Each structure stands twice: as structure tokens, then as C-alpha cells.
Coordinates of C-alpha atoms in Angstrom, one line a residue:
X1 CA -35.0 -1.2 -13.2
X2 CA -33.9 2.7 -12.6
X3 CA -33.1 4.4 -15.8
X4 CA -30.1 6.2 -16.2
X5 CA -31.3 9.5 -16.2
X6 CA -32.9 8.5 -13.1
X7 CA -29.9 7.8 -11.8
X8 CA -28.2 11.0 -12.7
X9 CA -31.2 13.3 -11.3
X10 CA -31.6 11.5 -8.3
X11 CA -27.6 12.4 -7.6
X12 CA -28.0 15.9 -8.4
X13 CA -31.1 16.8 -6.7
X14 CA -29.1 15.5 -3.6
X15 CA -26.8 18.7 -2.7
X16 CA -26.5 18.0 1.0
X17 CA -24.1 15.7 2.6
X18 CA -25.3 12.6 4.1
X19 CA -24.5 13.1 8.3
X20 CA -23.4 8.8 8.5
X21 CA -20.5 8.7 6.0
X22 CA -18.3 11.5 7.8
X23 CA -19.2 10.4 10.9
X24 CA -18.1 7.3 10.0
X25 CA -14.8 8.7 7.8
X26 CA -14.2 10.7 11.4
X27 CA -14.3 7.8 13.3
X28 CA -12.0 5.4 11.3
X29 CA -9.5 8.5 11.8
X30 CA -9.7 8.7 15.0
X31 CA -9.7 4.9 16.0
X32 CA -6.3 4.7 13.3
X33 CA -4.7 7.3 15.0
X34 CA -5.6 5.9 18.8
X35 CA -4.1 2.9 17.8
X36 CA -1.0 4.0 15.3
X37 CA 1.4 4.1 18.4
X38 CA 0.9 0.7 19.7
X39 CA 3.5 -1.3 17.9
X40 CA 6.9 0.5 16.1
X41 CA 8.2 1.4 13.0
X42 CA 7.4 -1.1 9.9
X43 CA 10.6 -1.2 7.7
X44 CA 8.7 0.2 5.3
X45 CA 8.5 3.1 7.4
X46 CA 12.1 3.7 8.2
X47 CA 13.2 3.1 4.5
X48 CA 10.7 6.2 3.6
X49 CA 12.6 8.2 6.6
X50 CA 15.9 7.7 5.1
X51 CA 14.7 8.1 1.4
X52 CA 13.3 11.4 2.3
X53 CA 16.6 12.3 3.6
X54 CA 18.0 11.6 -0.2
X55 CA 15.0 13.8 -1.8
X56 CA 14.7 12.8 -6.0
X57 CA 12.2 12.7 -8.4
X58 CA 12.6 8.8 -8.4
X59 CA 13.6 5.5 -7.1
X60 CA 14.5 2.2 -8.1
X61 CA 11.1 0.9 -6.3
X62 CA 8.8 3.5 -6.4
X63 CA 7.8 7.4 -7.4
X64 CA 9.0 10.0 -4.8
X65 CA 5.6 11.2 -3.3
X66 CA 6.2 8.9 -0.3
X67 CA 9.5 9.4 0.8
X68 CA 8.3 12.9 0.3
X69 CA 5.7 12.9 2.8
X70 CA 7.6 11.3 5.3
X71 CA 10.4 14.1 5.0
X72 CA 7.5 16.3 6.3
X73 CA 6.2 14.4 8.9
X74 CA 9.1 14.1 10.0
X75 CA 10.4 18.1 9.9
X76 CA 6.8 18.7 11.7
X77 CA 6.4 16.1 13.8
X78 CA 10.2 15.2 14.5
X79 CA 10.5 11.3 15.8
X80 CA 7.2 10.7 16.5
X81 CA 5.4 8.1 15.5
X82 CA 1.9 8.8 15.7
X83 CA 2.6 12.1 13.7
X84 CA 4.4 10.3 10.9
X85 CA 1.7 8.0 10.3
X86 CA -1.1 11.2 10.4
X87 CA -1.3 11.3 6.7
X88 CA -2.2 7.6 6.7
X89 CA -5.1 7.9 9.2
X90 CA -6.4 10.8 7.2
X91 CA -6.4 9.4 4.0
X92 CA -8.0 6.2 4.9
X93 CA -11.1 8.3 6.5
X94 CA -10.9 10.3 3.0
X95 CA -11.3 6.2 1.4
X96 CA -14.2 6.2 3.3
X97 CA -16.2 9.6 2.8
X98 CA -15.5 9.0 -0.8
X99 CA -17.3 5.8 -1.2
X100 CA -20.5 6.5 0.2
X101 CA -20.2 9.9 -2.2
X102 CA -19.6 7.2 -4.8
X103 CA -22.4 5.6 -3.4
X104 CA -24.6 9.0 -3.7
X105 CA -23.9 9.7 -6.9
X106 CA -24.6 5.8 -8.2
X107 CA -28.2 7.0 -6.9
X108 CA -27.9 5.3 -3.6
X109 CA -29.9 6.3 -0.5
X110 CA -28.8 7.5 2.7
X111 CA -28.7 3.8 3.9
X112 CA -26.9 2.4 1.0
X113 CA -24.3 5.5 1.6
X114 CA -23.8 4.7 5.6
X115 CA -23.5 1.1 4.2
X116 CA -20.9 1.2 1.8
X117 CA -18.9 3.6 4.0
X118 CA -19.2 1.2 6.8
X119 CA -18.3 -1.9 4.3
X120 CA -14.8 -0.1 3.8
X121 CA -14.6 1.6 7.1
X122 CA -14.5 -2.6 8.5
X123 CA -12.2 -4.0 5.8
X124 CA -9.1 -5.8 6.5
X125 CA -7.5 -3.6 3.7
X126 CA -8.0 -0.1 5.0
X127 CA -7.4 -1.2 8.5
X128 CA -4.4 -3.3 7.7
X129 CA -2.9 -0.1 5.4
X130 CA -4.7 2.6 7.5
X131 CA -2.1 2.8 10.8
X132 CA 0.8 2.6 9.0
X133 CA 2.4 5.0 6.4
X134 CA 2.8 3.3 3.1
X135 CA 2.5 3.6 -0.8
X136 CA -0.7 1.6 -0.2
X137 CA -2.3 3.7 1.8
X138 CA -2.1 6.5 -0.7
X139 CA -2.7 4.7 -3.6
X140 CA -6.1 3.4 -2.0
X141 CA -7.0 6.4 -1.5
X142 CA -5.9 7.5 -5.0
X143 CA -7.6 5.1 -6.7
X144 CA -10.8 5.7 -4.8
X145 CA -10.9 9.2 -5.6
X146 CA -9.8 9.1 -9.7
X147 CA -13.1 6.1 -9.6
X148 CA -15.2 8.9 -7.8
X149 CA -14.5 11.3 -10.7
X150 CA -14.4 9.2 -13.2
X151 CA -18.1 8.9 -12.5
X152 CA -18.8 12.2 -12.5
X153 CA -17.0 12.7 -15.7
X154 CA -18.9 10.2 -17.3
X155 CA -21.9 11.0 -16.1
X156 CA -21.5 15.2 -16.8
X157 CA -18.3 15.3 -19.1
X158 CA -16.3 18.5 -19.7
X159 CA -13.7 20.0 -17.8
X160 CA -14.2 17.4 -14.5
X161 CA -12.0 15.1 -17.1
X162 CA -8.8 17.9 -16.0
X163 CA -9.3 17.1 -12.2
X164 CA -9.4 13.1 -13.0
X165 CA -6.2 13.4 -14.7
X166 CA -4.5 16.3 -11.5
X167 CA -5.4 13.2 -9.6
X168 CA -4.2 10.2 -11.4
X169 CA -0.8 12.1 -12.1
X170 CA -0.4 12.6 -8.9
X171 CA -1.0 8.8 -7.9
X172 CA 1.0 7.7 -10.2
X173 CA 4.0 10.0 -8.5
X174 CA 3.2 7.9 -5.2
X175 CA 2.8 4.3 -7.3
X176 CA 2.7 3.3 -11.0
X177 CA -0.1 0.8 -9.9
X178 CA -2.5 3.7 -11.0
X179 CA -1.5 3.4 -14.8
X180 CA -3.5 0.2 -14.4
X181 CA -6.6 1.5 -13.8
X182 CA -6.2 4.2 -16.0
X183 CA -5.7 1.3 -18.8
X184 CA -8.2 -0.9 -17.3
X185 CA -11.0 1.8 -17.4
X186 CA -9.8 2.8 -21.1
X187 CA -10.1 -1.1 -22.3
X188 CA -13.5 -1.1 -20.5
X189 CA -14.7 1.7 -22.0
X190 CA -13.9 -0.1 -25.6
X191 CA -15.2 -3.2 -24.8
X192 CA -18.3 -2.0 -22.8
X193 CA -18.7 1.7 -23.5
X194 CA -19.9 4.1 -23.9
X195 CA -17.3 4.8 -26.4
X196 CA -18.4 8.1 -27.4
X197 CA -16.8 9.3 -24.5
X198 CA -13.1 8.8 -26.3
X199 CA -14.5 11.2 -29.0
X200 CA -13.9 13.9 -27.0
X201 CA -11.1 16.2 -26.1
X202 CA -11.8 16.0 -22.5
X203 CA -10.7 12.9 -21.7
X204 CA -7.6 13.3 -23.8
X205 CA -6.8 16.5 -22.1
X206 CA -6.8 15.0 -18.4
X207 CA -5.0 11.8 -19.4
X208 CA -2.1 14.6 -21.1
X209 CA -2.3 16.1 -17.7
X210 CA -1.9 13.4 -15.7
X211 CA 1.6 12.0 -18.2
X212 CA 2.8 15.9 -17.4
X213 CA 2.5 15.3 -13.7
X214 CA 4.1 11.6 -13.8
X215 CA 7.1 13.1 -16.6
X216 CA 9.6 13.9 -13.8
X217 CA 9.7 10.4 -12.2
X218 CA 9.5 9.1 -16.2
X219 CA 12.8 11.1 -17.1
X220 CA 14.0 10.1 -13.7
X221 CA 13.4 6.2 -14.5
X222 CA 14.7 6.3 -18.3
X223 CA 18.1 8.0 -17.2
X224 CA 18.5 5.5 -14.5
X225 CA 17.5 2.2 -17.2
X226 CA 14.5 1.7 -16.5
X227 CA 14.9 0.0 -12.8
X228 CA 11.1 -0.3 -12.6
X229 CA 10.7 -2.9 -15.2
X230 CA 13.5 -4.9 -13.3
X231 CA 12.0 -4.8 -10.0
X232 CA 8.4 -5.8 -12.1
X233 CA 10.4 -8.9 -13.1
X234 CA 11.4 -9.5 -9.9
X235 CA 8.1 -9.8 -8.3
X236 CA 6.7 -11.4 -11.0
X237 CA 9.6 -14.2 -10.4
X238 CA 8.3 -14.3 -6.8
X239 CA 11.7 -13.1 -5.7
X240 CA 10.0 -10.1 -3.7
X241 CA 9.6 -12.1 -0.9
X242 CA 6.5 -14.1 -1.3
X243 CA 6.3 -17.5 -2.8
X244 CA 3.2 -18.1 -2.8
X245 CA 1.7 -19.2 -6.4
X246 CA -0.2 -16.9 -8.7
X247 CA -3.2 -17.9 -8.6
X248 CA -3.5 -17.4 -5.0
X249 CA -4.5 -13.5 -6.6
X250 CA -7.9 -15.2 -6.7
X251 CA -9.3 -16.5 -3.8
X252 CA -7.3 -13.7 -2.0
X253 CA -9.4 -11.4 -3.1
X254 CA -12.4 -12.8 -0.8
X255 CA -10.7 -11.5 2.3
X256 CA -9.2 -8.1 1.5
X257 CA -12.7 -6.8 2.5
X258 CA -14.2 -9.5 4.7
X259 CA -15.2 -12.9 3.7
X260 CA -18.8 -11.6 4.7
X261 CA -19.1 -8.6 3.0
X262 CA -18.6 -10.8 -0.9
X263 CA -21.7 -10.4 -1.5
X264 CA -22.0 -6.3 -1.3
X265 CA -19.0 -6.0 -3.7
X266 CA -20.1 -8.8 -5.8
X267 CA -23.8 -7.1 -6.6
X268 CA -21.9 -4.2 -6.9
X269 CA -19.7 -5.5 -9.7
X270 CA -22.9 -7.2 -11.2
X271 CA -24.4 -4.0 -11.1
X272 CA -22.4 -2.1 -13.4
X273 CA -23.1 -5.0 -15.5
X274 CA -26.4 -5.6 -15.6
X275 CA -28.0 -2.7 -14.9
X276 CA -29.7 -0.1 -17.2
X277 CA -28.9 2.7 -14.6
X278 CA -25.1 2.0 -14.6
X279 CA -24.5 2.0 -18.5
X280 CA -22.4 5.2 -18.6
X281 CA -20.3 3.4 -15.4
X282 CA -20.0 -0.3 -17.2
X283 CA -16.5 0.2 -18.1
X284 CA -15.9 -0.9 -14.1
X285 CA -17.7 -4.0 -14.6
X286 CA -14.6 -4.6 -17.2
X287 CA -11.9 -3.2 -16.0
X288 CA -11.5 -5.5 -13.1
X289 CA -11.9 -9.1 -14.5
X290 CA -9.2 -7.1 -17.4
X291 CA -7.1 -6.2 -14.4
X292 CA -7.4 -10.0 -12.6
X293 CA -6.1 -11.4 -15.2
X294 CA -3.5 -9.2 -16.1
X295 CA -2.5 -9.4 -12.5
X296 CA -2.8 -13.6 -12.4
X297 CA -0.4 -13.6 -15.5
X298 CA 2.2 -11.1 -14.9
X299 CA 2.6 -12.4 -11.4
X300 CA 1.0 -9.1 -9.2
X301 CA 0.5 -9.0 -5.3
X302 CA -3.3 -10.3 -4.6
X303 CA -3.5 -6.7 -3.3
X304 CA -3.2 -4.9 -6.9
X305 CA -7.1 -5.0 -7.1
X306 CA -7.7 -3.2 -4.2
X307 CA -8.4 -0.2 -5.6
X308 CA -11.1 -1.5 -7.4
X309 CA -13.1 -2.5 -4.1
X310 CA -14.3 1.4 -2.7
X311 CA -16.4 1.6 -5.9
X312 CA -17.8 -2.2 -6.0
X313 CA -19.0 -1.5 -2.7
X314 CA -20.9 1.6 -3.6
X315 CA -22.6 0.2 -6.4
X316 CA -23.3 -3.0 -4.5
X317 CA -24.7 -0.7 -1.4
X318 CA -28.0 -0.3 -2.7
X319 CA -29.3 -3.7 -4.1
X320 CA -28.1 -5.2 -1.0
X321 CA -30.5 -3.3 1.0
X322 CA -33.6 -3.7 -1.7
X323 CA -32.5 -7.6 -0.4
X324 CA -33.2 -6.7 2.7
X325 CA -36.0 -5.0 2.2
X326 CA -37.3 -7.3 0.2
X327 CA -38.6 -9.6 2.8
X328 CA -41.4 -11.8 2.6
X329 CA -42.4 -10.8 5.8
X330 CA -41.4 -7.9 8.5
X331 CA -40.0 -11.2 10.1
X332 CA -38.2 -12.5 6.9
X333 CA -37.2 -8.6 6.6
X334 CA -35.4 -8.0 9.8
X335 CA -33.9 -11.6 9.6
X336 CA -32.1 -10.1 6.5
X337 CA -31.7 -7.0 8.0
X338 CA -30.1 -8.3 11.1
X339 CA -27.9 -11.0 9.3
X340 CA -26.2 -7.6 7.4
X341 CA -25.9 -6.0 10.6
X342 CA -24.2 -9.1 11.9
X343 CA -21.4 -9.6 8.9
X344 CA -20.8 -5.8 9.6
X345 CA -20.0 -6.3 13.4
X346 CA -18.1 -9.6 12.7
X347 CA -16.2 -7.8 9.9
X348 CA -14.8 -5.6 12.0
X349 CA -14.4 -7.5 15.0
X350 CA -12.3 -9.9 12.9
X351 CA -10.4 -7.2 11.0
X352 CA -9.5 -4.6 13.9
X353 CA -8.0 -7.5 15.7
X354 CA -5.9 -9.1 12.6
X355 CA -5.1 -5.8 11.6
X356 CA -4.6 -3.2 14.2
X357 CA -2.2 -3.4 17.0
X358 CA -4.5 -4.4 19.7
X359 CA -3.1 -7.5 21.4
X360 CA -0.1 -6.0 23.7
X361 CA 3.6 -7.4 21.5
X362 CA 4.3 -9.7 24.4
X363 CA 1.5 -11.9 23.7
X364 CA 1.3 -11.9 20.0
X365 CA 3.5 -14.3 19.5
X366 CA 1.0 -16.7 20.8
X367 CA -1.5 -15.8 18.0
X368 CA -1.7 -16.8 14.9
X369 CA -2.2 -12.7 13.9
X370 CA 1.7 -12.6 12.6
X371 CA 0.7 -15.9 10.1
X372 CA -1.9 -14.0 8.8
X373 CA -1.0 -10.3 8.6
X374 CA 2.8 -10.3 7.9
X375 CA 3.1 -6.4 8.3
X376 CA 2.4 -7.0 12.1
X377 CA 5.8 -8.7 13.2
X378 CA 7.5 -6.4 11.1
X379 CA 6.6 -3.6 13.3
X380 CA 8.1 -5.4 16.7
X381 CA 11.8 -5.3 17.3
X382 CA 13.4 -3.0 15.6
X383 CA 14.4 -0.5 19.0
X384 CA 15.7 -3.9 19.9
X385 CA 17.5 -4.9 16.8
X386 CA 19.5 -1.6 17.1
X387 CA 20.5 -2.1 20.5
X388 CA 22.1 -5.9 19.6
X389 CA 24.2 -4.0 16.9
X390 CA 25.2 -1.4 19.7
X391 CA 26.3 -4.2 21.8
X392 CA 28.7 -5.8 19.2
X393 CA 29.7 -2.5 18.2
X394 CA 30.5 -1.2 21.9
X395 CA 32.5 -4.9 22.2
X396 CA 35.3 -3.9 19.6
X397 CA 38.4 -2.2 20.7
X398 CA 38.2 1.5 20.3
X399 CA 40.6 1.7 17.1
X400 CA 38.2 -1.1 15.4
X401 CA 35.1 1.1 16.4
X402 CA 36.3 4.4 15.1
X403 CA 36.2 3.3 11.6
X404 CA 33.5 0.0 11.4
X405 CA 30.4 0.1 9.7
X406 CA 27.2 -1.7 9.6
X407 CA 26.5 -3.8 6.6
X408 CA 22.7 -4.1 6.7
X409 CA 21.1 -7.1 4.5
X410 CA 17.8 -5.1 3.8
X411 CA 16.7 -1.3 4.2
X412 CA 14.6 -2.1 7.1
X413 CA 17.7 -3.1 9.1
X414 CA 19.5 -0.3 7.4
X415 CA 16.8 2.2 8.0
X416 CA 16.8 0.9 12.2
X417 CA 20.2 1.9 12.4
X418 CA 19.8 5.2 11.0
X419 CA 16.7 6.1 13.2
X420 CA 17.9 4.8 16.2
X421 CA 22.0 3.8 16.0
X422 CA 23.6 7.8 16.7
X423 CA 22.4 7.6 19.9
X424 CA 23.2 4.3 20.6
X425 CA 26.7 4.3 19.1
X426 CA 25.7 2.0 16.4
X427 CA 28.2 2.8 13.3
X428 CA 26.5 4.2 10.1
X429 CA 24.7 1.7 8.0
X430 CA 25.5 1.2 4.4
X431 CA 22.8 -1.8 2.0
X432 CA 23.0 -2.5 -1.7
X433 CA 19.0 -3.4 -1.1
X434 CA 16.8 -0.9 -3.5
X435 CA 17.5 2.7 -2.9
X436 CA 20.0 2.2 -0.4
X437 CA 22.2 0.7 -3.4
X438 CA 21.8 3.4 -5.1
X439 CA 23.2 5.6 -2.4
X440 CA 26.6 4.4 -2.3
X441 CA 28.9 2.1 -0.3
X442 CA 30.8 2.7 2.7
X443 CA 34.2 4.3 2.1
X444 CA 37.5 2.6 1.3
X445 CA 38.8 3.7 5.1
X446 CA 36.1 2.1 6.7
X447 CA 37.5 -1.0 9.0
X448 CA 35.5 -3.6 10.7
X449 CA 32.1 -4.2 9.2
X450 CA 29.4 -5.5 11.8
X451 CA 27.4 -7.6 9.0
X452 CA 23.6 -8.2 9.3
X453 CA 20.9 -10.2 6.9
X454 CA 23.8 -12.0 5.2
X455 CA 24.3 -15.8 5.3
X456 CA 28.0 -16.8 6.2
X457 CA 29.3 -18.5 3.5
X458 CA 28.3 -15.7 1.3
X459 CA 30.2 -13.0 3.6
X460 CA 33.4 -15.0 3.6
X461 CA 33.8 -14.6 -0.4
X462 CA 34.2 -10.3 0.9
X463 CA 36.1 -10.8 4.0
X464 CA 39.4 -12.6 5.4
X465 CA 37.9 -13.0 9.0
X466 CA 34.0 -13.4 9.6
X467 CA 32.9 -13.8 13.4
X468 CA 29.8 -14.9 15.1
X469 CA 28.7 -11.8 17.5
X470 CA 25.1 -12.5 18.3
X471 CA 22.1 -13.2 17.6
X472 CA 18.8 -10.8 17.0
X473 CA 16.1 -11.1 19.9
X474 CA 13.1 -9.2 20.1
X475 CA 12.8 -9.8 23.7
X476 CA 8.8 -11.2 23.0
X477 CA 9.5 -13.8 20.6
X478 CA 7.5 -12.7 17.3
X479 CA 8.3 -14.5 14.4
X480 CA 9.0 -11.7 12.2
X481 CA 12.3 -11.4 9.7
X482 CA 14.5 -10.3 12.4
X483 CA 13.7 -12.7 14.8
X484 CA 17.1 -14.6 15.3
X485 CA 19.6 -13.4 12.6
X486 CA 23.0 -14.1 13.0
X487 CA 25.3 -10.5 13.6
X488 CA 29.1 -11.0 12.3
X489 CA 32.0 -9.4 12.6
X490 CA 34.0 -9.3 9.8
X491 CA 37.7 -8.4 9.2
X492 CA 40.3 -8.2 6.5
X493 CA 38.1 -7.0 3.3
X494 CA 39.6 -9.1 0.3
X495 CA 38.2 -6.0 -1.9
X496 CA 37.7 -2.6 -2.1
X497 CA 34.3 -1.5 -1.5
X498 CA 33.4 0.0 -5.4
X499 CA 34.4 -3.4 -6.6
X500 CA 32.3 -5.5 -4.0
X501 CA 29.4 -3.2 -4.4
X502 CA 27.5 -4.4 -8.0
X503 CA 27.9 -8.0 -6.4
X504 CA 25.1 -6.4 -3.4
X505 CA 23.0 -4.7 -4.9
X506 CA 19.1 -6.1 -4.8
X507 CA 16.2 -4.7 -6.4
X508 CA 14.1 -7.1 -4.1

């Protein structure tokens, strides 16, 4: 076994910059960025368009950072898609140059540095996340980063303690998810060590730093009651869309890199375990079987871990290739050698096409890529979806259509109408679903409503009149949420609008 001071000279007599992992960060941009234009808004997207548009220091799902960064994309790059989802593409090349530094300074070689940037470069989770603009994306790349100097800083202490907390506090302005490795690290640290390290003023210091960063979104949440606990509720309930059962967490977690690259992560997270070189860094090893169980119990998304996996696969780089190396035989040797090669190619064969928008939207439907990756559907249809509305809309007499609105069920079918209904002569969109809620309902003089994402029976306890207009069609048959709602028309409000609205609002 390498001793840890081995370990720590090895990474500082290494000053230059292996050529493979930014060649390899480079070309994951590049290929997210080629692709990023393929499909259409996700719903996701257009919610973080309009929340930009209503600029806060917090809202009732998430921090502001996101909404934030869409605002800008959107002032520099005006409606264009590709340039909206830049920052996306970017940081999922940064995911990768910063895990085969990981990798570097966990006194891997310049192989096990290409491999562990290659391992993430393939996985389902960056590609997935990667072409699309999304609190993921950010928080992947956040949580990469704080794991990178949390290494550092507990390999060299001092001051590099500020930087991990500049990072983590602004993470957790994009997603709270960061507090959990911040605690999950911290509990590691007590259970595994080296608990020296919470003797110190540095680490106190960075995580002071990192609350002062988050304290805006913190005062934003406790004058608004808190909405982030409810929403937690929520999805732990499985009302956030998902039903599938909790422990699903588990086994989930075999695919979010690749079913054949288990075993890097895996010897990674046995690693920090087992091995004498990695005693400063075993609070890792803890923090994540802390984290999967906190997740199991309080009901989190099987991707909450993700984070974890940049830094399992650069501690795992290495004693994967000392296997391969370890051949009996040159024969046995290249056998192994070849087999990792292999899972590498497959990985991303299999990932690029379940995950990026390769296969044209017309024939997707006949894949089973929409049953696998959900986000995929929900970026088909939505120029579509618009256009239905404008066609009920452009059916009502001209008295009706001066004053109607569009009563949108969720804030991607609110968010379609305000990217794409001015031009189209949609009416403006109004949603009691998350922020939208929060922004207001339409006003009293508003007329006809054009109701979307609403189940009948559940519109006639608002309205006198309720009128079948047509139906949503993404013209290529993808199964997604869309696909097939009803649109109504609905008359003769029973109330006014600031008594119907607590009775909309959704958190998920």
C-alpha cells in the first residue's frame, strides 16, 4: 500500500496539467453544444425563463442562481436555444477536468486521470443533465468542485478551507442539495476522521462563509414560511410526480454512471476505506452510505447522490488500472485492458443515445428512449402545444378574446405560452403551480379562460360553462405530459379570482 505522504508528494511534485482530461472536458463541450439544439425547450427551461423575468432572492422550489442565469442567457443570447443552454455544456466539461484533477491529487497517474475523466465524460448523468439548463447541472458541477477542495484542504489545511466554503455558498444559492454534502462530509469526518481537522478555525471559517452567501435566500425562505420544507414533504410523499417506491434510490444508483463502469466507482468508494493513502479523505467513504440512507428514508430522487460519483471515480481510477495491469500474462493483461476499453465505448454508446437528442423526434416515439429518460419527451411539443392554444384562442369572438386568459395546469405549459403565445396571439398565462402561484392570478376583468392541465370535473367547481376545444398533439406522437390533454373553454366564473386562487396553488 502507498502511504499517505506518498500520496500527497506524488500530487505536488506534479505541477503540469495532464494533456487527456481537457481534451476530453473540451470535447464533452463541444459534442453538448452540437447536440443542445436538436430537440426544444424542457419545461424546466421555460419555467427558469419566466422566473428570471420575476428576479428574487428566492423561490418556493429552489434558490435564485438559476433563474438568474437564464435571465442572462437570455439578455445575451436572446431566444436562442443553444445559447441558453451554454452555461450547461460548460459546466459539465468543468465536471470533467475536475475529476481527473481529483484523480491527480488522489495520486493517480496520467492513465488513471484520462480514465476517470472519461468515466464521467460517458455517464448517463452528465450527458442526461449536460444539454439541458438545469439546477442539476450546476449542482453537479458544484458538488464536484467543493469534493475537489475539500481534498486539498484536508490534505494542506489553512486558508483553501475559505474557497470550499465561496463554493458551497454559492451551490447552495443554485440548490439546498449541497447542505447535504456539507453535513455528510462533517458526520464522516466524526465517524471516520481525521477529526483534528474540526479543531481548527479553518474549517469553521469557510462553513461561516458559505451560511453568509446562502443568508439571502435563508431570510427570503423564513419570510415566505418556509416553502422549502413543504415542497420536501411533498416529494418525500411521492407527490412530485414520481411514484415509484423508495427504495428504488438503490439499485438506481447502478445506472446513473453506466451499469459497466460499477466497478471503477465502487473501488473507488472502497478506497477511501481501505486504504492507508486515503486516510485524510475517508470521511467520503462515510458520507455516502450516511447520505443513501438519509435519502432512502426521507424519500429523495435516486439522483441526490450524484454528486458523490466525480470523486468515487477518481479514487477508483487507479486500482482499476493496477487490475489491469495486473495480468498474469501480457495476454491476461490486454484481455483486461481491452474489456475496460470496451465498457468505456459501450458506456457511451448506450448513454449518448438514451441521453442526447440524437434519434430525429419523429421516430422517437418508436423507442423505448422516452420510458427510460423522462426529460426527453418533455423537450418535444411545446412550439406545438402553443399553437393548439392559439387556435382555440383565435376561435372566440373578438369581445371574448380581448379579455380571456390562459389557465395553465403546470409552469411548463405556462412558461410555453409566455415564450411563444405574443406572437401567436395566445392570451397571457396565469398557474398556481410553484412560482407561478406566487406571482399572482389573472385579474378580476379577465373573461373567458382557455383552461389547460386541469381535469373537468375539477374546473366545473370555478366555472358556470366548461367546453371541450381540443386536444394537445405533438404532431410525432411522443408520449410525454402533453401528449393529448384536453383544452377547455370556460365561461361564467362562479368566483372572483383572489378567492379561487389558494384553492390552485401547488408546490408539486
Amino acid at each position: 500500500m502507498i502511504e499517505a505522504s506518498q500520496v500527497r508528494d506524488a500530487a505536488r511534485k506534479k505541477p503540469t496539467i495532464p494533456a487527456l482530461p481537457p481534451l476530453i472536458a473540451l470535447a464533452v463541450t463541444a459534442v453538448l453544444l452540437a447536440v443542445s439544439g436538436r430537440y426544444g425547450y424542457h419545461r424546466d427551461e421555460l419555467y427558469f425563463l419566466r422566473a428570471g423575468q420575476e428576479l428574487a432572492f428566492g423561490y418556493v422550489d429552489q434558490p435564485p442562481l438559476t433563474p438568474l442565469l437564464a435571465r442572462a442567457m437570455s439578455a445575451v443570447f436572446g431566444g436562442s436555444l443553444v445559447g441558453l443552454r451554454l452555461p450547461s455544456a460548460l459546466m459539465a466539461g468543468l465536471v470533467v477536468l475536475l475529476t481527473g484533477w481529483m484523480t491527480r491529487d488522489l495520486g493517480g497517474g496520467r492513465g488513471a486521470q484520462a480514465l476517470a475523466a472519461g468515466c464521467m465524460a460517458v455517464s448517463a448523468l452528465l450527458l442526461a443533465v449536460g444539454h439541458l439548463l438545469s439546477t442539476t447541472t450546476f449542482d453537479l458541477l458544484a458538488w464536484t468542485a467543493l469534493s475537489w477542495l475539500l481534498i486539498r484542504a484536508l490534505r494542506d489545511g489553512g486558508p483553501i478551507w475559505l474557497a470550499a466554503g465561496l463554493v458551497a455558498g454559492i451551490g447552495l444559492q443554485n440548490k439546498t442539495l449541497m447542505a447535504f454534502l456539507l453535513a455528510g462530509v462533517g458526520i464522516g469526518l466524526l465517524i471516520a476522521g481525521p477529526r483534528q481537522v474540526l479543531r481548527g478555525r479553518w474549517p469553521w471559517l469557510g462553513t461561516l462563509l458559505a451560511v453568509l452567501i446562502w443568508a439571502p435566500n435563508l431570510i427570503w425562505q423564513a419570510r415566505h414560511g418556509w416553502p422549502l420544507f413543504e415542497l420536501s414533504a411533498t416529494i418525500a410523499s411521492g407527490g412530485s410526480g414520481t411514484s415509484e417506491p423508495r427504495w428504488l434510490l438503490l439499485p438506481f444508483q447502478l445506472v446513473l454512471i453506466s451499469p459497466l463502469l460499477v466497478p471503477v466507482w465502487v473501488a473507488g468508494l472502497y478506497r477511501f476505506a481501505r486504504d492507508p493513502a486515503l486516510r485524510p479523505y475517508r470521511a467520503f467513504a462515510a458520507a455516502y452510505p450516511v447520505l443513501a440512507v438519509v435519502f432512502l428514508v426521507t424519500g429523495g430522487k435516486p439522483y441526490y447522490l450524484a454528486g458523490l460519483y466525480p470523486v468515487l471515480l477518481a479514487a477508483g481510477a487507479e486500482p482499476t488500472l493496477r487490475w489491469v495491469r495486473a495480468g498474469l500474462s501480457a495476454v491476461q493483461t490486454r484481455l483486461r485492458g481491452g474489456l475496460l476499453a470496451a465498457a468505456v465505448a459501450l458506456s457511451l454508446a448506450m448513454n449518448a443515445v438514451l441521453m442526447l437528442p440524437l434519434v430525429p423526434p419523429r421516430l422517437l416515439a418508436g423507442t423505448p428512449i422516452v420510458a427510460i429518460n423522462y426529460d426527453a419527451g418533455e423537450t418535444v411539443g411545446w412550439p406545438e402545444f402553443t399553437r393548439t392554444l392559439a387556435g382555440v384562442a383565435a376561435g372566440l369572438p373578438a369581445a371574448e378574446r380581448a379579455t380571456a386568459i390562459v389557465l395553465a395546469g403546470n409552469y411548463g405549459e405556462a412558461g410555453a405560452v409566455d415564450r411563444f403565445g405574443a406572437e401567436l396571439g395566445v392570451p397571457p398565462a396565469y398557474s398556481g403551480y410553484h412560482g407561478y402561484g406566487d406571482w399572482g392570478p389573472p385579474p378580476d376583468s379577465s373573461g373567458t379562460t382557455i383552461a389547460v392541465g386541469y381535469p373537468e370535473e375539477r374546473l366545473r367547481t370555478w366555472f358556470g360553462s366548461v367546453e371541450l376545444a381540443a386536444r394537445i398533439d405533438n404532431g410525432v406522437d411522443v408520449p410525454n405530459d402533453e401528449q393529448g390533454r384536453p383544452v377547455w373553454i370556460c365561461r361564467d366564473r362562479l368566483a372572483p379570482w383572489a378567492t379561487l386562487w389558494p384553492t390552485l396553488l401547488r408546490r408539486a
